[in-house]
Short mmCIF file of C-alpha atoms in Angstrom, two decimals:
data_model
loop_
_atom_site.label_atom_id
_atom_site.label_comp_id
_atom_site.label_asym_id
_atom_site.label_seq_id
_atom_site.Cartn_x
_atom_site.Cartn_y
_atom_site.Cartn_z
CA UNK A 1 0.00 0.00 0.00
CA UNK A 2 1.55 3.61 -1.35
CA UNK A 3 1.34 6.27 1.29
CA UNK A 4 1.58 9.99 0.65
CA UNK A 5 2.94 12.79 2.31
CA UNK A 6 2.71 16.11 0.71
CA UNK A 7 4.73 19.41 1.43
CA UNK A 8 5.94 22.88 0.56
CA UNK A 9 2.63 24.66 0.32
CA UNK A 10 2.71 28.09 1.53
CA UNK A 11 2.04 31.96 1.30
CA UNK A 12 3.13 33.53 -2.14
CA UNK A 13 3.03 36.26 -3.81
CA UNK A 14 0.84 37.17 -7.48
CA UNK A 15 3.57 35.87 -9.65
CA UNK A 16 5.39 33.91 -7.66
CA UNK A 17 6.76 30.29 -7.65
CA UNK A 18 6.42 27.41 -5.64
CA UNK A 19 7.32 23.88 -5.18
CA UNK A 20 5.16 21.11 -4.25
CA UNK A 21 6.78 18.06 -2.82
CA UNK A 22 5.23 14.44 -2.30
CA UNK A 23 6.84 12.04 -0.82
CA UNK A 24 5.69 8.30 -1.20
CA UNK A 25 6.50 4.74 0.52
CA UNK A 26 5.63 1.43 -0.44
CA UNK A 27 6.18 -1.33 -2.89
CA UNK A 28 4.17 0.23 -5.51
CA UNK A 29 5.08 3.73 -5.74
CA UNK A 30 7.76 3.79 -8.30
CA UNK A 31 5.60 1.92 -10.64
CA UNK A 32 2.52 4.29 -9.78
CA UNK A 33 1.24 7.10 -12.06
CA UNK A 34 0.92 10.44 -9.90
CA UNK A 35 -1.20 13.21 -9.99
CA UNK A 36 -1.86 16.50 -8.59
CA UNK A 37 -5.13 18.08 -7.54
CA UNK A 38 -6.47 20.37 -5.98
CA UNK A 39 -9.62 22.24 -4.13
CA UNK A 40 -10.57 25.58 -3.54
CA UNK A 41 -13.28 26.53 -0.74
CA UNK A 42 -16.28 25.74 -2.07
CA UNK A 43 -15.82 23.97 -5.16
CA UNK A 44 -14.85 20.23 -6.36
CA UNK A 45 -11.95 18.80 -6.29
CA UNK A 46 -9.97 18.87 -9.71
CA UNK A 47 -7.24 17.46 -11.92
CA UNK A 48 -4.16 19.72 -12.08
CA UNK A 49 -1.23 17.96 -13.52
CA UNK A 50 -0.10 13.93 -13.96
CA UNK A 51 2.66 11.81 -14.99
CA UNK A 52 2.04 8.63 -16.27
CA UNK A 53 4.08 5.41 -15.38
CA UNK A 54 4.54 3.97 -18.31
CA UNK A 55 6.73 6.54 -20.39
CA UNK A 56 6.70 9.53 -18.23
CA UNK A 57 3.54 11.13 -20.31
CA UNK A 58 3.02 14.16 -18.38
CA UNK A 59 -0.75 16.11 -18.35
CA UNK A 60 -1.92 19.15 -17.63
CA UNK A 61 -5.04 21.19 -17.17
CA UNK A 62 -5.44 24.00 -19.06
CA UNK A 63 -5.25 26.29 -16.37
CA UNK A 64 -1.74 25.65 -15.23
CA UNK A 65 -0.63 24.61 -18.69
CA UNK A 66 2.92 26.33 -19.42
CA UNK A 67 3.30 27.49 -16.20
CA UNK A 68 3.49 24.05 -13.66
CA UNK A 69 5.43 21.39 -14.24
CA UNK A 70 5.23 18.03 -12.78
CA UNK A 71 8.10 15.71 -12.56
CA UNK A 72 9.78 12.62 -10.26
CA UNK A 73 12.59 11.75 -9.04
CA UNK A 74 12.75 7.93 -8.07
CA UNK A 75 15.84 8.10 -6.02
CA UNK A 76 13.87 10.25 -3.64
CA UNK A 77 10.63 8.87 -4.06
CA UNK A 78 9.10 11.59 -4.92
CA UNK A 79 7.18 13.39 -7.16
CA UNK A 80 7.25 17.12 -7.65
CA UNK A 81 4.84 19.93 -8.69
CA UNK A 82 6.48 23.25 -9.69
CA UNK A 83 4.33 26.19 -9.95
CA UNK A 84 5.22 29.68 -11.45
CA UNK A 85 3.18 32.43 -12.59
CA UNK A 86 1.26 32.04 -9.72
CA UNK A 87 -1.90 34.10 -10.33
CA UNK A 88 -5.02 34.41 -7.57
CA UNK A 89 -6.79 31.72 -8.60
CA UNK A 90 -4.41 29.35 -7.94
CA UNK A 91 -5.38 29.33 -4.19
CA UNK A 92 -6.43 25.71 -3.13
CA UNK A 93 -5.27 22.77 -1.26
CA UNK A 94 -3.51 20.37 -3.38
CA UNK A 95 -3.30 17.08 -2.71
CA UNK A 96 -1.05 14.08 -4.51
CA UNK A 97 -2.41 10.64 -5.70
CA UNK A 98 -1.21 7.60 -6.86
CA UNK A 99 -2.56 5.04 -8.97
CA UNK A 100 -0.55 1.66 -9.76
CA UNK A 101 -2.86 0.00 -12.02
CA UNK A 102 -2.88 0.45 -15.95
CA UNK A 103 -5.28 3.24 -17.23
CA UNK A 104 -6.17 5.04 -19.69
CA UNK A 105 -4.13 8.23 -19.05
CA UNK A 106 -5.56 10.75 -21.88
CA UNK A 107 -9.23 10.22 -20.62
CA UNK A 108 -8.99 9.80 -16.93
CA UNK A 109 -5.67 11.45 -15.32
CA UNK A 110 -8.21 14.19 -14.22
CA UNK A 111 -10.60 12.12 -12.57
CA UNK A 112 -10.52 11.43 -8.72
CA UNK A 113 -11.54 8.11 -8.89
CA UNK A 114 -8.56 7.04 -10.99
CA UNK A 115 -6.56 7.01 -8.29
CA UNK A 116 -6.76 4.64 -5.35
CA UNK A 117 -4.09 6.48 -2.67
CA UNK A 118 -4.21 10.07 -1.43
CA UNK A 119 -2.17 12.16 0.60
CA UNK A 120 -3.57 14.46 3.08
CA UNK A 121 -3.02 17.74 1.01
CA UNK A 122 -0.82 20.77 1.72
CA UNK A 123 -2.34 24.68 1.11
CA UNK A 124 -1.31 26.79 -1.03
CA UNK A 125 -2.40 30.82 -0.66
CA UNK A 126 -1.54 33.41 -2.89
CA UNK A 127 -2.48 36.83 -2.61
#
């Protein structure tokens, strides 16, 4: 069983950057796809950004397209989410999932239930 641990959410600036950090343990987590999500007050949990298992396909919502980046490093056992441009908006708690199983990356990355393992999220603010 993969657990998560996320961290490096914070206070930022309009404009600023930010790193996400998400540790995982457990048999499966360096053959688990990861993904990124998060939730603003008052409003549903969404996709944000993914990286596949099986090739290192990353995804990304529009929203945060060309300015995060998501990426792993194995040795560490962990996956990263790198924000810049950071506009209002991107106020929410973000949480990191993993999913071991096979799926179908290009239609479901951005759907909660394709993921089986959640860590307990970190906040991020900007103002």
């Amino acid at each position: 069983q993969v657990q998560l641990v996320e961290s490096g959410g914070g206070s930022v600036q309009v404009g600023g950057s930010m790193t996400l950090s998400c540790i995982g343990s457990g048999d499966t987590f360096l053959n688990s796809s990861m993904g990124w999500f998060r939730q603003a007050p008052g409003q549903e949990r969404k996709g944000v950004a993914a990286i596949y298992s099986e090739g290192g396909t990353t995804y990304y919502s529009d929203s945060v397209k060309g300015r995060f980046t998501i990426f792993q490093d194995n040795a560490k056992n962990t996956v990263y989410l790198q924000m810049n441009s950071l506009k209002l908006e991107d106020t929410a708690m973000y949480y990191c999932a993993a999913e071991p199983k096979d799926f179908c990356p290009t239609q479901t990355w951005y759907i909660e239930r394709t993921y089986d393992t959640w860590g307990q999220g970190t906040q991020v603010t900007v103002s």
